[in-house]
mmCIF file of C-alpha atoms in Angstrom:
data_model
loop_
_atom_site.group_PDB
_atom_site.id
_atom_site.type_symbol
_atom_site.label_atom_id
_atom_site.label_comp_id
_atom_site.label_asym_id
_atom_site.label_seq_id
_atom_site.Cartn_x
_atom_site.Cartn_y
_atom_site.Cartn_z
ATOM 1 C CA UNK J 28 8.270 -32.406 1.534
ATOM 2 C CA UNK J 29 9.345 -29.032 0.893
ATOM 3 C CA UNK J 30 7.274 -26.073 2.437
ATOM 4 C CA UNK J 31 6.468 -23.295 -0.119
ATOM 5 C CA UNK J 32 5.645 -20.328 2.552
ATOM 6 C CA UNK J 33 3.520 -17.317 1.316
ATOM 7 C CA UNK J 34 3.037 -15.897 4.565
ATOM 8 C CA UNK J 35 4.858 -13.053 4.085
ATOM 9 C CA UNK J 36 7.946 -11.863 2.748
ATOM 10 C CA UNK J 37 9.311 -11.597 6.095
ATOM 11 C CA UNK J 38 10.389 -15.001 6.380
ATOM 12 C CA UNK J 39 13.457 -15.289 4.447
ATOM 13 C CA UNK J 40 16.444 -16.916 5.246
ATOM 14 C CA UNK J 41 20.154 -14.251 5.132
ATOM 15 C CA UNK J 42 21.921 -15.338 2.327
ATOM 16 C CA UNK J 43 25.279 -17.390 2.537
ATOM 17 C CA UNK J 44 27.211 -13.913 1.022
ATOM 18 C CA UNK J 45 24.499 -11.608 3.854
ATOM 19 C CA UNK J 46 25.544 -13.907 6.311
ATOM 20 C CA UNK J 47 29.448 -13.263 5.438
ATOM 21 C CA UNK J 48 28.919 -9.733 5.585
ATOM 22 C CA UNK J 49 27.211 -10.199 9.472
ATOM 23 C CA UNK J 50 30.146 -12.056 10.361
ATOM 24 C CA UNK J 51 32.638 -9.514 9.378
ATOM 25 C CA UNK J 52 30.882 -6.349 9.894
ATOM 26 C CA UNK J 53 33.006 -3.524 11.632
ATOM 27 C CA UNK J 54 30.761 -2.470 15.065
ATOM 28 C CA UNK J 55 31.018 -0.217 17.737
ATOM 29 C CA UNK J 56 28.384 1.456 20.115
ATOM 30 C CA UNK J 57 25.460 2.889 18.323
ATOM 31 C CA UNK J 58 24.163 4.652 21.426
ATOM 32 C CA UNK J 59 27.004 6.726 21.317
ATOM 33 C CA UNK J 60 26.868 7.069 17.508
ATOM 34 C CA UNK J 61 30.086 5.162 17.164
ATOM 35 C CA UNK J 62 28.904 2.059 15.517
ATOM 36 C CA UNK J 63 30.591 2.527 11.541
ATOM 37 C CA UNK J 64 28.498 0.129 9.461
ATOM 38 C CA UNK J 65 24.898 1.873 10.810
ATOM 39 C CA UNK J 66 26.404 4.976 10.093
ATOM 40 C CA UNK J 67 26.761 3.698 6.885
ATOM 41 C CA UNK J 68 24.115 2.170 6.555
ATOM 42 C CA UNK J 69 22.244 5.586 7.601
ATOM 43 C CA UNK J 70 24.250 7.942 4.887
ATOM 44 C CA UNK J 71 23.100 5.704 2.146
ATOM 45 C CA UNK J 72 19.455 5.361 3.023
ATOM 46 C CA UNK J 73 19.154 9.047 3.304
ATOM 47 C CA UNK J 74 20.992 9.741 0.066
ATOM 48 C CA UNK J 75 18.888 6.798 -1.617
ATOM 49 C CA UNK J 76 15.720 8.633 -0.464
ATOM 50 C CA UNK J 77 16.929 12.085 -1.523
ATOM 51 C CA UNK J 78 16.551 13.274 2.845
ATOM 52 C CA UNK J 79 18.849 14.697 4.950
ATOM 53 C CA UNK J 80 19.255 12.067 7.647
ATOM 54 C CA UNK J 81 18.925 8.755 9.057
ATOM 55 C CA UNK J 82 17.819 6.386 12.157
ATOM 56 C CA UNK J 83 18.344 2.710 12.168
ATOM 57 C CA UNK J 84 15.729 0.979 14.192
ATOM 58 C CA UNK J 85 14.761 -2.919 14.665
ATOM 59 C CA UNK J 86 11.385 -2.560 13.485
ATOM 60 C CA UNK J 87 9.020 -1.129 10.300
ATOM 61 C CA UNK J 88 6.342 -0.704 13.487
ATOM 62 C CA UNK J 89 9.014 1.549 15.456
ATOM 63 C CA UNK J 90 10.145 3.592 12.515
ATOM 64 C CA UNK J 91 6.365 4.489 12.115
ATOM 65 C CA UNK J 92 5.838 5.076 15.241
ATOM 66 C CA UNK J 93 9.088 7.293 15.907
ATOM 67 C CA UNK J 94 7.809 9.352 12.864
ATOM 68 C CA UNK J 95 4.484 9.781 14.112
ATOM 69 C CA UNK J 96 5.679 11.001 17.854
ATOM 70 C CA UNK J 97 7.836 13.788 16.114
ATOM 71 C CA UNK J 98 5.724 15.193 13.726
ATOM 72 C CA UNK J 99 2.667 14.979 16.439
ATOM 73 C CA UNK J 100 1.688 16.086 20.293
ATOM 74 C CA UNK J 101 -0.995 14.340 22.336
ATOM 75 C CA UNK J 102 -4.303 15.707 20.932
ATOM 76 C CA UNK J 103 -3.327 15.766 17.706
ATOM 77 C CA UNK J 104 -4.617 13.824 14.809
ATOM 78 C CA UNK J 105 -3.118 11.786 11.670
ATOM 79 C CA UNK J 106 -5.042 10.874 9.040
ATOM 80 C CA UNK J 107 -4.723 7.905 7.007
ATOM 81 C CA UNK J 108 -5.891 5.706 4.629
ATOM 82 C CA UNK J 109 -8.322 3.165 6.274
ATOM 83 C CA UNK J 110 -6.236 -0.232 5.599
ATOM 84 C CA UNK J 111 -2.835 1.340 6.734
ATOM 85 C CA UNK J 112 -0.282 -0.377 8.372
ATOM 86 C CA UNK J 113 -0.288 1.965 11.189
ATOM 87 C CA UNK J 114 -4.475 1.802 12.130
ATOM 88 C CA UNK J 115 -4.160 -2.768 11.675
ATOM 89 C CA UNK J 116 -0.927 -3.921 12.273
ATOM 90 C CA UNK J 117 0.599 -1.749 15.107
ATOM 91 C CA UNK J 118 -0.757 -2.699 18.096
ATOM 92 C CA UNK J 119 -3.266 0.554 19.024
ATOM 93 C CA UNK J 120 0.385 2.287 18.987
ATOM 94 C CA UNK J 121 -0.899 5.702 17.576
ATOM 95 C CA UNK J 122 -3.349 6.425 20.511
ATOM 96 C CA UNK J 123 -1.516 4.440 23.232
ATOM 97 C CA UNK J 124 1.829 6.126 23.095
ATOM 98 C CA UNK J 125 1.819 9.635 21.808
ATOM 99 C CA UNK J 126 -2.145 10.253 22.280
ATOM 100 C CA UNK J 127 -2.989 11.193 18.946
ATOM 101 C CA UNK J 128 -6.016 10.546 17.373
ATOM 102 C CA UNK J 129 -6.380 8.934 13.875
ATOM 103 C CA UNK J 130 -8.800 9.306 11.348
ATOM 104 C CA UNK J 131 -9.387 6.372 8.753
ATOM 105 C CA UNK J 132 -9.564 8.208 5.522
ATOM 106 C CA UNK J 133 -11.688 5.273 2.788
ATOM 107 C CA UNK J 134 -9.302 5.159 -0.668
ATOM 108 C CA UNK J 135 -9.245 2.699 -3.710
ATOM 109 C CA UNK J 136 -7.092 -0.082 -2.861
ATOM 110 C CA UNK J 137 -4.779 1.994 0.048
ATOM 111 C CA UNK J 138 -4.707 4.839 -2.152
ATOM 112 C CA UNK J 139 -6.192 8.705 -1.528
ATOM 113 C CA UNK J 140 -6.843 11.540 -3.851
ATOM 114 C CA UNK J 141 -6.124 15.048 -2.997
ATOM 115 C CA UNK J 142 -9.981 16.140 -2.568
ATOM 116 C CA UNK J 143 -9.821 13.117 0.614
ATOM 117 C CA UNK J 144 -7.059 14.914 2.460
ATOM 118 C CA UNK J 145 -8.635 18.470 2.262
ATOM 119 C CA UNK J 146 -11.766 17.474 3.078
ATOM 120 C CA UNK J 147 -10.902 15.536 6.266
ATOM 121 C CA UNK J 148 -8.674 18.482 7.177
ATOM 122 C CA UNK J 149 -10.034 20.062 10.547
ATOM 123 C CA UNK J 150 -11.030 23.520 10.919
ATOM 124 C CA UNK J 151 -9.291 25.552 13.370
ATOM 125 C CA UNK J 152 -12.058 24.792 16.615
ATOM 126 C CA UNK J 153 -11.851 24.545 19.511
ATOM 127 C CA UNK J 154 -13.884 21.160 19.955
ATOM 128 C CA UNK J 155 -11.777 19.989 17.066
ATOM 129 C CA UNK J 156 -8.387 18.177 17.028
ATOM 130 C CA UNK J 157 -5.481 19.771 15.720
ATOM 131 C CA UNK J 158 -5.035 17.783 12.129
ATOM 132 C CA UNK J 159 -1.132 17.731 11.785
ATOM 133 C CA UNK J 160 0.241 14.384 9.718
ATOM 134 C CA UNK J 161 -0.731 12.488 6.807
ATOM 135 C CA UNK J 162 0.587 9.303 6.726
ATOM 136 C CA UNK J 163 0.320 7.145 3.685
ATOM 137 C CA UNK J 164 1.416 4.018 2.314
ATOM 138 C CA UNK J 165 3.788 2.745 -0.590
ATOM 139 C CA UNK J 166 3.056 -0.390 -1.052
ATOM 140 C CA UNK J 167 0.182 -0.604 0.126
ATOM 141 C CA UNK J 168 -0.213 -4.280 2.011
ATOM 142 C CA UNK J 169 -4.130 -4.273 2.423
ATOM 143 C CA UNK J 170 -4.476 -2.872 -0.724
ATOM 144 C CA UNK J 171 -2.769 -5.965 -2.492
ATOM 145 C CA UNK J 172 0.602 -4.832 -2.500
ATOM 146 C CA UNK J 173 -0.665 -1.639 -4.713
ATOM 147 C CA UNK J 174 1.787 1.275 -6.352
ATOM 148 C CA UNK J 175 1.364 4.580 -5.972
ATOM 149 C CA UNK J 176 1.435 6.475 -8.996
ATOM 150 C CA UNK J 177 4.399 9.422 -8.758
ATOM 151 C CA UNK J 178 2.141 11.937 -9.749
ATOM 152 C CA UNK J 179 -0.921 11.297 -7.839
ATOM 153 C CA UNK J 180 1.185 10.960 -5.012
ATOM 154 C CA UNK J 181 2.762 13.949 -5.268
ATOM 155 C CA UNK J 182 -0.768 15.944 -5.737
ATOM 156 C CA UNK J 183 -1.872 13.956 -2.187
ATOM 157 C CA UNK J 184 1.240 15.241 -0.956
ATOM 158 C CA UNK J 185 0.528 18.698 -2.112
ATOM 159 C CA UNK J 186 -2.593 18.824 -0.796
ATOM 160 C CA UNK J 187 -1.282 17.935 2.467
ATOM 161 C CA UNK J 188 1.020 20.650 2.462
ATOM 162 C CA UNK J 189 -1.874 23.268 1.430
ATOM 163 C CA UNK J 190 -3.538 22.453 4.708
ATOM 164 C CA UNK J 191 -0.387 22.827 6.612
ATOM 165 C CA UNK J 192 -0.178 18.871 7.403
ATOM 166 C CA UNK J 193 3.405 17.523 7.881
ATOM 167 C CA UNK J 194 3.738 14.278 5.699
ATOM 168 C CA UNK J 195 5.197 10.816 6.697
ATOM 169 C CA UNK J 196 5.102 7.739 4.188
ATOM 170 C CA UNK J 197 5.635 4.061 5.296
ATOM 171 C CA UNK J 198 7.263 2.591 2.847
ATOM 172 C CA UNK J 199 7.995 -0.555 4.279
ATOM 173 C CA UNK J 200 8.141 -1.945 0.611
ATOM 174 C CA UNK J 201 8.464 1.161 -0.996
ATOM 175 C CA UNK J 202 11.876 -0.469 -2.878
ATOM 176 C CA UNK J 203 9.400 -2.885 -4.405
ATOM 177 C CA UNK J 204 6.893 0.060 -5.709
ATOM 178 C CA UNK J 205 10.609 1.872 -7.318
ATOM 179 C CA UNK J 206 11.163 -1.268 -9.224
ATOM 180 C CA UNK J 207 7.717 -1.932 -10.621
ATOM 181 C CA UNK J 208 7.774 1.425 -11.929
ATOM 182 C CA UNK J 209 11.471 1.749 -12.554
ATOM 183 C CA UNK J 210 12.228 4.961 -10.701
ATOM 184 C CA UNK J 211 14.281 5.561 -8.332
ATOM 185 C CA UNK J 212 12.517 5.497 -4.421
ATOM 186 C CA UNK J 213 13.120 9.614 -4.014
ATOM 187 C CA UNK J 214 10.627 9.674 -6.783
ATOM 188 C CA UNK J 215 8.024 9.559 -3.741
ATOM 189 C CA UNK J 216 10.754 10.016 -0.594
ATOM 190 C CA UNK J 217 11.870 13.181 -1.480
ATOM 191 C CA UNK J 218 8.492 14.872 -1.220
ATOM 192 C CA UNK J 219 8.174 13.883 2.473
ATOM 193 C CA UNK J 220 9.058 14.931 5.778
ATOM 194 C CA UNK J 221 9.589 11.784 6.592
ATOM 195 C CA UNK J 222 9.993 8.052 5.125
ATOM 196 C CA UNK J 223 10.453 4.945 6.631
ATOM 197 C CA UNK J 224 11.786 1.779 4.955
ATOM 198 C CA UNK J 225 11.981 -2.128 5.439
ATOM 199 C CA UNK J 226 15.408 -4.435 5.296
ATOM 200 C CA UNK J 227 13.488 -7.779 6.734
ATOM 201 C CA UNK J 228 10.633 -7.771 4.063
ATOM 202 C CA UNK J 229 11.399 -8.379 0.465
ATOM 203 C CA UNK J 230 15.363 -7.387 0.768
ATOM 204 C CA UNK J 231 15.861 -9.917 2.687
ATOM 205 C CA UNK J 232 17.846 -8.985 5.448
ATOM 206 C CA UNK J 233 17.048 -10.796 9.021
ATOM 207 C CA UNK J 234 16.196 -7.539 11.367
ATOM 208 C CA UNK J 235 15.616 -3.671 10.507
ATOM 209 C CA UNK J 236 14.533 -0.824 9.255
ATOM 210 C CA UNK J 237 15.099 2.778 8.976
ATOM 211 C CA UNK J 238 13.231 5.905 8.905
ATOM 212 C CA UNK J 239 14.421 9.017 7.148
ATOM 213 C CA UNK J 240 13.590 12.325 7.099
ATOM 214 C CA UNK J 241 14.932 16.185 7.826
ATOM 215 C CA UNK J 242 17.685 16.397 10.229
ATOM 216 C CA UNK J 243 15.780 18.010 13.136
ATOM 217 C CA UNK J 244 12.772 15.455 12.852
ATOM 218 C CA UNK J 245 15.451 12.074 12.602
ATOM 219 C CA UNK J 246 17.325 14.218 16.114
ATOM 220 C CA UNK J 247 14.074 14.077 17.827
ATOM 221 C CA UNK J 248 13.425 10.292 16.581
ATOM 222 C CA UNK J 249 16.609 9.186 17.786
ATOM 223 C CA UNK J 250 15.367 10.645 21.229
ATOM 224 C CA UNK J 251 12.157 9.129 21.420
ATOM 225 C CA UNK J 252 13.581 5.354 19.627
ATOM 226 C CA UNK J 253 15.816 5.723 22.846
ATOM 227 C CA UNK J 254 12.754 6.296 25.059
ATOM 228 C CA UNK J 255 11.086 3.276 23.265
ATOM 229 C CA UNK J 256 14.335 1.181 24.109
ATOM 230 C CA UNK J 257 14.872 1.056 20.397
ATOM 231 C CA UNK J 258 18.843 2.045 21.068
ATOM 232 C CA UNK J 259 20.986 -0.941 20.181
ATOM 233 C CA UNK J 260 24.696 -1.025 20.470
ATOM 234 C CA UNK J 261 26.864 -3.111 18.476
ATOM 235 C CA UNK J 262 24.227 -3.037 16.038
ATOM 236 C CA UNK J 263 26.093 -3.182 12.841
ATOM 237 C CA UNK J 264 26.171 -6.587 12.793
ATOM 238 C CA UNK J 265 22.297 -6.171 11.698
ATOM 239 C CA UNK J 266 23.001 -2.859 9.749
ATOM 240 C CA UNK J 267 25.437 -4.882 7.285
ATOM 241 C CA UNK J 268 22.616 -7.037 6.534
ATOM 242 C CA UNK J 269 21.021 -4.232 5.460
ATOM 243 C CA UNK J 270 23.855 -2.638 3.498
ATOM 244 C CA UNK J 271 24.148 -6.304 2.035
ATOM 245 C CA UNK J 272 20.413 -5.985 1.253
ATOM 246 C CA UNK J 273 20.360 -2.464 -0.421
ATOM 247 C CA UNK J 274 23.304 -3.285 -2.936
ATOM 248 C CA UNK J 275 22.248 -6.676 -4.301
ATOM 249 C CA UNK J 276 18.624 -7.956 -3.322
ATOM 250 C CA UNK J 277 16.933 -4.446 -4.482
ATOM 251 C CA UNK J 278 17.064 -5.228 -8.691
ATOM 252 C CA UNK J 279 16.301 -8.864 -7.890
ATOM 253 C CA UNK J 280 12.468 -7.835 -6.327
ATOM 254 C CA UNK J 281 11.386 -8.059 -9.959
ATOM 255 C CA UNK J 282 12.043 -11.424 -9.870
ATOM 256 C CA UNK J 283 9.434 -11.995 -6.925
ATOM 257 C CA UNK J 284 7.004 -9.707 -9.224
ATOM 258 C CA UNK J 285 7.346 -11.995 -12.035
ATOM 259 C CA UNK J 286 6.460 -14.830 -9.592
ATOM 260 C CA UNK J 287 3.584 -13.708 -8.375
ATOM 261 C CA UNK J 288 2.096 -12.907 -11.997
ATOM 262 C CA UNK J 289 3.231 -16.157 -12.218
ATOM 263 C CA UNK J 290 1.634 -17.802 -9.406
ATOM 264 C CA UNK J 291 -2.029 -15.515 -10.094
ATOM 265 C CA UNK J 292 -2.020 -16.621 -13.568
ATOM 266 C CA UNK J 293 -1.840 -20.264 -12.492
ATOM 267 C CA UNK J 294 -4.218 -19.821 -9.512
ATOM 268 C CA UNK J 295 -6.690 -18.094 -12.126
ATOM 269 C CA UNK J 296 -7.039 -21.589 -14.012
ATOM 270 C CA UNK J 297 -8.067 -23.533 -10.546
ATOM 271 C CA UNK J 298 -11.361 -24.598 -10.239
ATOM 272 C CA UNK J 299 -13.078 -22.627 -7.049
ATOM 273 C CA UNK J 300 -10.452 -20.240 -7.256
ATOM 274 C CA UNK J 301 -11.016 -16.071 -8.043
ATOM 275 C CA UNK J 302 -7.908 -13.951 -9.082
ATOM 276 C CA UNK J 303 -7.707 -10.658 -10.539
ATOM 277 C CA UNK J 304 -3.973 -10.743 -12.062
ATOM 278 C CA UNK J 305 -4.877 -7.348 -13.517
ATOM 279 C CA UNK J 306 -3.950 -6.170 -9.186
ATOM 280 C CA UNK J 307 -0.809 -7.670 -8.917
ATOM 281 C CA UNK J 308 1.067 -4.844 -9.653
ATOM 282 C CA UNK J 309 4.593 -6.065 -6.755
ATOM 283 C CA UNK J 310 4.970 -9.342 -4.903
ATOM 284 C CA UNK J 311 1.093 -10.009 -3.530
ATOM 285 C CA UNK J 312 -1.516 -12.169 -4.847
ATOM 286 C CA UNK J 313 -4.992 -12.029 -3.246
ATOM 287 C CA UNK J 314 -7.153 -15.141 -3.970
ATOM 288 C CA UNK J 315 -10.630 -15.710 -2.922
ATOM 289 C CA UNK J 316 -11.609 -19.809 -2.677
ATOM 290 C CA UNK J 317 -15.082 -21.218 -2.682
ATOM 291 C CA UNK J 318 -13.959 -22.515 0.821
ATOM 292 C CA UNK J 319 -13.090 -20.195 4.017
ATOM 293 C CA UNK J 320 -10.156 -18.736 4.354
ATOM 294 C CA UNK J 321 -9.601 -20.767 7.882
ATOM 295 C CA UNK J 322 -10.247 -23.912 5.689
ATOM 296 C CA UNK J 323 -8.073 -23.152 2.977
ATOM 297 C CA UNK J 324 -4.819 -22.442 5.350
ATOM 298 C CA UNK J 325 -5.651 -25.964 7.092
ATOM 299 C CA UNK J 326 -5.927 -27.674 3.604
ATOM 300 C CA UNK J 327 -2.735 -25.763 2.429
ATOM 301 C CA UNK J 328 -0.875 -26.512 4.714
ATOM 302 C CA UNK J 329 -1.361 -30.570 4.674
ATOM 303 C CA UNK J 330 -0.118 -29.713 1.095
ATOM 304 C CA UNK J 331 3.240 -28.034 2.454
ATOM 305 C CA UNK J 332 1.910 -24.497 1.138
ATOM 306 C CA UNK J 333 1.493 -21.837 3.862
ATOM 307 C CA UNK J 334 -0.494 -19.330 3.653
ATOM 308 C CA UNK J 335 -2.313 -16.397 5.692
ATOM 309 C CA UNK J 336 -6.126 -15.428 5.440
ATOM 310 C CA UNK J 337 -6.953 -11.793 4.139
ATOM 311 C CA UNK J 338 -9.574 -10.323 5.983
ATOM 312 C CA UNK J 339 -11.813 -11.279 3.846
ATOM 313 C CA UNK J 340 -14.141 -14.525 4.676
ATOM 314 C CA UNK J 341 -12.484 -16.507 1.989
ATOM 315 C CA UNK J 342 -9.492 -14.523 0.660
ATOM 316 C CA UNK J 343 -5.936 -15.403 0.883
ATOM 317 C CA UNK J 344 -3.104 -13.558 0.528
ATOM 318 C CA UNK J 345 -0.276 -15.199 -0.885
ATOM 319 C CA UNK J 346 3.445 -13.325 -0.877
ATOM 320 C CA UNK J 347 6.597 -14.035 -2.984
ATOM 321 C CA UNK J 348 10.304 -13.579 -2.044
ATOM 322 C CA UNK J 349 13.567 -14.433 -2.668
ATOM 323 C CA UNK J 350 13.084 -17.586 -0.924
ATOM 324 C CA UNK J 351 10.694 -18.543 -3.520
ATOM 325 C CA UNK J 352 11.596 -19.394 -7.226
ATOM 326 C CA UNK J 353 9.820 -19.892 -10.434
ATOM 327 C CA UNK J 354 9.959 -23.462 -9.859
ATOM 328 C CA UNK J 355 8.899 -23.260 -6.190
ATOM 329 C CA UNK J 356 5.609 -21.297 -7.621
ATOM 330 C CA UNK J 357 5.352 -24.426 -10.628
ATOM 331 C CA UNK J 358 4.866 -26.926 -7.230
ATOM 332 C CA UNK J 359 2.650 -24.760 -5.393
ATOM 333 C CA UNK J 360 0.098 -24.710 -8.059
ATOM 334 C CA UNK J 361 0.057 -28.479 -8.352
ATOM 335 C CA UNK J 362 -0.004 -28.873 -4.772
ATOM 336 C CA UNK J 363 -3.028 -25.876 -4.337
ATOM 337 C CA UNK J 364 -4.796 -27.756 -7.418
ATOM 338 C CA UNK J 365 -4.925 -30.977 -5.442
ATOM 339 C CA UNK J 366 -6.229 -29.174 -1.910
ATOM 340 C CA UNK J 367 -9.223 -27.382 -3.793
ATOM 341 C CA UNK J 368 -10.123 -30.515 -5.282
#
C-alpha cells in the first residue's frame, strides 16, 4: 500500500530533471564566495524579492535566526505574532543565542494589525527592553497556512517603521502566499529589511534556504551563519536544487492549493470530522475529529495516511505537495472515511 504523507511539505522527493541539475551543477568553495551556482542562486532570490543581496543557508531556522542576530543585540526585544515560527519551532533560539527577548504579540490566525505593533512598542526606560525587530510571518503555519493581505501588511510594516523597529519576515512559504494572490513575492519582500525564504518546503528542493535583505545586514549574516557553522563549500550542488526549484515548481504550488480545497471539501462530508474550507486559503488543511489527535495519527496511519497533530486536542493538520496528486487526495479520503468509522 501506498503511503499518502501530509506531514508536511517538507518531505518531497527531488525530481528526476532536480536531480539532473544536482548532478551537473558547476561548484566551487562558497566560503570563499567562489561557488557559481549559489551565487546564482543568491542574485536571483534577491532580484525575485526586490532586495539588494543574498545568503544561502541549509536551514529556514538559520535564515531566521541569522536575521534576528543582525538586526538585534543582547537585551533587545522582537516582537511577534504568538504562533510564529520563530517563538514554536526554533528550538528557544531567540533567547539562547543572541539574548534577545521576545514578546508574543496575540493576532487572528498569525496575522497583526498596526494598532498591535504600536502598542507593544516599549517606551524609552530604563527598566524596559530596547524594542528593535518585528518579525512576522507569510504563510503563516499555525495560522493554517494563512495569506497576508498586501495592504494590511504593508500598514503593519509601516507601523513598525513609525516606532523605529527594523522589520524581518519569514517567509518560509511566502512563494505559496504570491501565488494564491497572484503577485509577485516583492509585493511583501520589498517592504522589509529583511526576508527569508524556503527551497525544501513546497518547491521541492531537498536542502535550503535563503535570507535576503540590504547589503550591510546579508554582510553581517554571512558573518554570524559562519559563526553558526552554517558556511558550506561546494554547496552548489544544493543551490541548483534550488535554482531548479525557483524556475519550475513555483507556478505548480497552485496545484497543491487546489488539492487541499480538494482534500477539505472531501474531509467536510466525513462523519466526526470538522473543516472550515472557507481557511484554506495555500496548501494546509486543519481538521478537528471526534477522536484525539494522538488517536487519529495511530488510526491513519494503519490506513497508509500520515499525518501530524495540531496543537489542538483533536486537530490535525494535513499538508499537500508536489508529491501528492489529485488522485493521491481521491484515496486518502476513502482510506480517512474507513479509519473514522
Amino acid at each position: 500500500m501506498k503511503r499518502i504523507d501530509f506531514r508536511s511539505d517538507t518531505v518531497t522527493q527531488p525530481t528526476a530533471a532536480m536531480r539532473r541539475a544536482i548532478a551537473e551543477a558547476e561548484v566551487g568553495d562558497d566560503v570563499y564566495g567562489e561557488d557559481p551556482t549559489v551565487l546564482r542562486l543568491e542574485a536571483r532570490v534577491a532580484e525575485r524579492l526586490g532586495l539588494e543581496a543574498a545568503v544561502f543557508v541549509p536551514s529556514g531556522t538559520q535564515a531566521n535566526q541569522l536575521a534576528i542576530g543582525a538586526h538585534c543585540r543582547a537585551g533587545d526585544e522582537v516582537l511577534t505574532e504568538a504562533g510564529s515560527h520563530i517563538l514554536h519551532y526554533e528550538g528557544g533560539a531567540v533567547p539562547a543565542l543572541w539574548g534577545v527577548q521576545p514578546q508574543p504579540l496575540p493576532g487572528q490566525r498569525g496575522l497583526l494589525s498596526p494598532e498591535d505593533v504600536s502598542a507593544a512598542v516599549r517606551e524609552d526606560n530604563i527598566h524596559n527592553p530596547r524594542t528593535r525587530l518585528l518579525s512576522l510571518e507569510n504563510t503563516h503555519n499555525r495560522g493554517g497556512g494563512s495569506v497576508w493581505p498586501v495592504e494590511r501588511f504593508r500598514a503593519v510594516v509601516e507601523a513598525a517603521r513609525k516606532a523605529g523597529l527594523a522589520v524581518h519576515l519569514d517567509g518560509a512559504r511566502l512563494f505559496n502566499a504570491g501565488v494564491a494572490l497572484g503577485v509577485p513575492v516583492s509585493a511583501w519582500a520589498a517592504l522589509t529589511d529583511t526576508t527569508s525564504v524556503c527551497f525544501s518546503k513546497g518547491l521541492g528542493a531537498p536542502v535550503g534556504s535563503a535570507l535576503a535583505g540590504r547589503a550591510d545586514v546579508i554582510r553581517e549574516a554571512r558573518r554570524l551563519r559562519k559563526r553558526l557553522g552554517g558556511g558550506m563549500r561546494q554547496a552548489g550542488i544544493l543551490a541548483a536544487a534550488a535554482l531548479h526549484a525557483l524556475e519550475h515548481h513555483v507556478e505548480r504550488l497552485a496545484d497543491d492549493h487546489a488539492n487541499a480545497r480538494r482534500l477539505a471539501a472531501g474531509l467536510a462530508e466525513l462523519p466526526g470530522v470538522e473543516v472550515d474550507a472557507s481557511r484554506v486559503e495555500t496548501n494546509m488543511v486543519f481538521a478537528e475529529f471526534s477522536r484525539s489527535a494522538l488517536e487519529m495519527v495511530a488510526r491513519l496511519e494503519q490506513h497508509g495516511v500520515l499525518t501530524n497533530p495540531a496543537g489542538a486536542p483533536r486537530t490535525l493538520r494535513l499538508v499537500t505537495h508536489l508529491d501528492v496528486s489529485a488522485a493521491d487526495i481521491d484515496e486518502a479520503l476513502q482510506r480517512i472515511r474507513r479509519a473514522v468509522g
